[in-house]
Short mmCIF file of C-alpha atoms in Angstrom, two decimals:
data_model
loop_
_atom_site.label_atom_id
_atom_site.label_comp_id
_atom_site.label_asym_id
_atom_site.label_seq_id
_atom_site.Cartn_x
_atom_site.Cartn_y
_atom_site.Cartn_z
CA MET A 1 22.17 10.05 -21.70
CA THR A 2 19.85 9.67 -18.75
CA ARG A 3 21.78 10.70 -15.66
CA HIS A 4 19.46 9.17 -13.12
CA ILE A 5 20.53 5.67 -14.17
CA ILE A 6 23.46 5.77 -11.77
CA GLY A 7 23.00 9.26 -10.33
CA ILE A 8 24.22 10.30 -6.90
CA LEU A 9 21.09 11.10 -4.93
CA GLY A 10 22.60 12.53 -1.75
CA LEU A 11 20.38 10.35 0.43
CA PHE A 12 21.08 9.45 4.02
CA VAL A 13 21.94 5.95 5.15
CA PHE A 14 19.48 3.60 6.77
CA MET A 15 21.77 1.30 8.72
CA THR A 16 22.55 2.84 12.13
CA TRP A 17 19.65 1.99 14.37
CA SER A 18 18.08 -0.09 17.02
CA GLY A 19 14.47 -0.90 17.63
CA CYS A 20 12.03 -3.67 18.19
CA SER A 21 10.08 -6.00 15.90
CA PRO A 22 12.39 -5.71 12.87
CA SER A 23 10.78 -6.52 9.53
CA THR A 24 11.21 -5.97 5.79
CA LYS A 25 8.54 -6.17 3.13
CA ILE A 26 7.92 -5.15 -0.47
CA ILE A 27 5.04 -2.68 -0.47
CA GLY A 28 4.63 -2.40 -4.24
CA SER A 29 6.20 -3.21 -7.59
CA TRP A 30 5.74 -2.29 -11.26
CA LYS A 31 6.86 -4.01 -14.45
CA SER A 32 7.08 -2.32 -17.84
CA PRO A 33 5.56 -4.07 -20.86
CA GLU A 34 8.94 -3.38 -22.51
CA ALA A 35 10.79 -5.61 -20.06
CA ALA A 36 12.55 -8.54 -21.69
CA GLU A 37 10.16 -11.48 -21.87
CA THR A 38 13.03 -13.92 -21.40
CA GLY A 39 14.13 -12.21 -18.21
CA TYR A 40 17.44 -10.57 -17.40
CA GLN A 41 20.46 -12.79 -16.97
CA ASP A 42 23.33 -10.44 -16.16
CA LEU A 43 22.80 -7.52 -13.76
CA TYR A 44 25.02 -4.70 -12.64
CA VAL A 45 23.94 -3.76 -9.11
CA VAL A 46 24.66 -0.41 -7.48
CA ALA A 47 23.46 0.86 -4.10
CA LEU A 48 23.25 4.66 -4.13
CA ILE A 49 24.38 5.00 -0.52
CA ASN A 50 27.68 6.77 -0.92
CA GLU A 51 27.60 8.25 2.59
CA ASN A 52 28.26 4.83 4.15
CA MET A 53 30.46 2.51 2.12
CA VAL A 54 30.00 -0.40 4.55
CA ALA A 55 26.22 -0.34 4.08
CA LYS A 56 26.61 0.13 0.33
CA LYS A 57 28.96 -2.83 -0.08
CA THR A 58 26.94 -5.07 2.25
CA ILE A 59 23.75 -4.54 0.25
CA GLU A 60 25.47 -4.97 -3.10
CA ASP A 61 27.31 -8.12 -2.03
CA ASP A 62 24.17 -9.72 -0.56
CA ILE A 63 22.10 -9.04 -3.69
CA ASP A 64 24.92 -10.28 -5.94
CA GLN A 65 25.25 -13.50 -3.96
CA LEU A 66 21.52 -14.28 -4.00
CA LEU A 67 21.29 -13.57 -7.73
CA ARG A 68 24.22 -15.87 -8.47
CA GLU A 69 22.60 -18.59 -6.39
CA LYS A 70 19.64 -18.31 -8.76
CA GLY A 71 21.89 -18.67 -11.80
CA ILE A 72 21.91 -14.94 -12.64
CA GLN A 73 25.23 -13.19 -13.29
CA ALA A 74 25.67 -10.20 -10.98
CA GLU A 75 28.43 -7.64 -10.52
CA SER A 76 28.81 -4.44 -8.51
CA ASN A 77 32.51 -3.66 -8.74
CA LEU A 78 33.44 -1.41 -11.66
CA GLU A 79 37.05 -2.54 -11.27
CA ASN A 80 35.97 -5.99 -12.44
CA ILE A 81 34.32 -4.47 -15.50
CA GLN A 82 36.97 -1.94 -16.43
CA PRO A 83 40.06 -1.57 -14.19
CA GLY A 84 40.65 1.98 -13.08
CA LEU A 85 37.11 3.15 -13.80
CA SER A 86 35.23 4.80 -10.95
CA ARG A 87 31.72 6.22 -10.76
CA LYS A 88 31.69 10.02 -10.69
CA LYS A 89 29.22 12.74 -11.54
CA ASP A 90 31.08 13.75 -14.67
CA ASN A 91 31.70 10.32 -16.20
CA ILE A 92 28.29 8.67 -16.08
CA ASP A 93 28.27 8.15 -19.85
CA GLU A 94 31.61 6.33 -19.66
CA VAL A 95 30.39 4.14 -16.81
CA VAL A 96 27.20 3.17 -18.63
CA GLN A 97 29.15 2.37 -21.78
CA ALA A 98 31.52 0.14 -19.82
CA ILE A 99 28.57 -1.72 -18.28
CA LYS A 100 27.07 -2.24 -21.73
CA GLU A 101 30.35 -3.60 -23.08
CA SER A 102 30.63 -5.96 -20.10
CA GLY A 103 27.56 -7.87 -21.25
CA SER A 104 25.21 -6.83 -18.44
CA ASP A 105 21.67 -6.66 -19.79
CA GLY A 106 20.22 -4.86 -16.76
CA ILE A 107 21.28 -2.16 -14.30
CA MET A 108 19.75 -2.30 -10.83
CA THR A 109 19.85 0.66 -8.44
CA VAL A 110 18.95 0.75 -4.75
CA ALA A 111 18.24 4.06 -3.03
CA VAL A 112 16.76 5.25 0.25
CA LEU A 113 13.65 7.31 -0.40
CA VAL A 114 12.70 8.49 3.06
CA LYS A 115 12.82 7.66 6.75
CA SER A 116 9.75 8.10 8.92
CA THR A 117 9.34 7.80 12.67
CA GLU A 118 6.03 6.71 14.18
CA THR A 119 5.22 6.77 17.87
CA ARG A 120 2.38 4.55 19.01
CA TYR A 121 0.80 3.91 22.37
CA VAL A 122 0.80 0.35 23.67
CA PRO A 123 -2.02 0.08 26.22
CA GLY A 124 -1.41 -1.54 29.56
CA SER A 125 -3.05 -4.76 30.70
CA THR A 126 -4.91 -5.91 33.81
CA ASN A 127 -5.01 -9.51 35.00
CA TYR A 128 -7.70 -10.41 37.51
CA TYR A 129 -7.09 -13.07 40.14
CA ASN A 130 -9.70 -15.80 40.25
CA PRO A 131 -9.31 -17.68 43.57
CA MET A 132 -11.40 -20.58 42.25
CA LEU A 133 -8.54 -21.43 39.87
CA TYR A 134 -6.07 -21.80 42.71
CA GLY A 135 -8.24 -23.30 45.44
CA GLY A 136 -8.08 -20.02 47.30
CA TYR A 137 -11.42 -20.58 49.03
CA GLY A 138 -10.25 -23.82 50.67
CA ARG A 139 -8.67 -22.27 53.77
CA PHE A 140 -8.25 -18.75 55.04
CA GLY A 141 -4.45 -19.03 54.93
CA GLY A 142 -4.51 -20.07 51.29
CA TYR A 143 -6.93 -17.33 50.33
CA TYR A 144 -5.12 -14.65 52.32
CA GLY A 145 -1.70 -15.69 50.92
CA LEU A 146 -2.82 -15.78 47.33
CA TYR A 147 -5.24 -12.88 47.38
CA GLN A 148 -4.42 -10.32 44.73
CA PRO A 149 -7.53 -9.01 43.02
CA MET A 150 -5.71 -7.67 39.98
CA VAL A 151 -2.26 -7.03 38.59
CA SER A 152 -1.84 -4.08 36.26
CA SER A 153 0.97 -3.08 33.93
CA PRO A 154 1.09 0.53 32.70
CA GLY A 155 0.84 1.48 29.06
CA TYR A 156 3.84 2.89 27.27
CA TYR A 157 4.89 4.59 24.05
CA GLU A 158 6.91 2.74 21.42
CA THR A 159 8.74 4.33 18.48
CA ASP A 160 9.01 2.60 15.11
CA ASN A 161 11.65 3.69 12.58
CA ASN A 162 10.56 3.01 9.01
CA TYR A 163 12.96 3.17 6.07
CA PHE A 164 11.52 3.20 2.56
CA LEU A 165 13.79 2.11 -0.28
CA GLU A 166 13.31 2.12 -4.03
CA ILE A 167 14.78 -0.54 -6.28
CA ASN A 168 14.88 0.23 -10.01
CA LEU A 169 15.99 -1.91 -12.91
CA TYR A 170 16.94 -0.40 -16.26
CA ASP A 171 17.38 -2.22 -19.54
CA THR A 172 21.04 -1.67 -20.41
CA SER A 173 20.56 -1.43 -24.16
CA THR A 174 17.69 1.09 -24.08
CA GLU A 175 18.45 2.64 -20.66
CA LYS A 176 14.70 2.60 -19.99
CA LEU A 177 13.17 1.77 -16.62
CA VAL A 178 11.63 -1.70 -16.90
CA TRP A 179 10.96 -2.58 -13.25
CA SER A 180 10.58 -0.76 -9.97
CA ALA A 181 9.74 -1.78 -6.44
CA GLN A 182 9.48 -0.11 -3.06
CA SER A 183 10.32 -1.75 0.23
CA GLN A 184 9.73 -0.88 3.86
CA THR A 185 12.13 -1.87 6.61
CA THR A 186 10.96 -1.34 10.18
CA ASN A 187 13.32 -1.13 13.14
CA PRO A 188 16.37 -2.76 11.53
CA SER A 189 18.80 -3.90 14.19
CA ASN A 190 22.10 -4.03 12.28
CA ILE A 191 23.55 -3.81 8.79
CA ASP A 192 24.06 -7.53 8.17
CA THR A 193 20.59 -8.62 9.28
CA ALA A 194 18.79 -5.79 7.51
CA ALA A 195 20.76 -6.22 4.26
CA LYS A 196 20.13 -9.96 4.10
CA ALA A 197 16.39 -9.58 4.74
CA PHE A 198 16.14 -6.76 2.22
CA SER A 199 18.11 -8.62 -0.47
CA LYS A 200 16.02 -11.76 -0.03
CA LYS A 201 12.77 -9.81 -0.50
CA VAL A 202 14.11 -8.01 -3.57
CA VAL A 203 15.25 -11.19 -5.32
CA GLU A 204 11.98 -12.95 -4.49
CA GLN A 205 10.04 -10.05 -6.02
CA LEU A 206 12.22 -10.09 -9.14
CA ILE A 207 11.33 -13.76 -9.58
CA ASP A 208 7.63 -13.26 -8.83
CA ASP A 209 7.42 -10.45 -11.41
CA GLY A 210 9.26 -12.48 -14.05
CA ILE A 211 12.17 -10.04 -14.26
CA ILE A 212 14.68 -12.81 -13.66
CA LEU A 213 14.23 -16.49 -14.35
CA PRO A 214 16.16 -18.77 -12.00
CA ALA A 215 18.31 -21.40 -13.66
CA THR A 216 15.85 -24.13 -12.65
CA GLN A 217 13.12 -22.33 -14.63
CA ASN A 218 15.14 -21.65 -17.81
#
């Protein structure tokens, strides 16, 4: 049985940062011709971020909530599928079988691919004083008091932290990959904000690619 379905990837967490201009976007997606034409209605969601359980649970809960709002069943807690069952390296087959028996028709995984840091130079600016705009030529006192030929601000370096994540969806019955997308999150400020923005983009892409069909479209 394919072990990468719910494999432990040993990837670092992407939720402990500060920065400026936070943003999340989907940078690419792929859909298999073998994906169910009627869409997937019951997903098991697992974030492969075992190093930080808070980040893992936040992402899973946010995706589950958004999916349910669209009329799609979603679950991330194995205890709700089979009490006492936990995900380990040596029981992947048992976990997958339990998910199949639960009725989930798709398994979604979320994993951090890589973090990159980019430093860019933000050039300074110079503002020139035009005395005609302020009546500076009217009297010497006015001109002398306002005179400032230019005001300059120095340039500076700014660092952007980029986190690239991969979202895969496997057909439960065949265990084949039927959809994949990659996202980029830049300068996330905190777990809650980043997880909500990420989850929203993922669910929107699932809908755009016809992987899930919201209840209003069924």
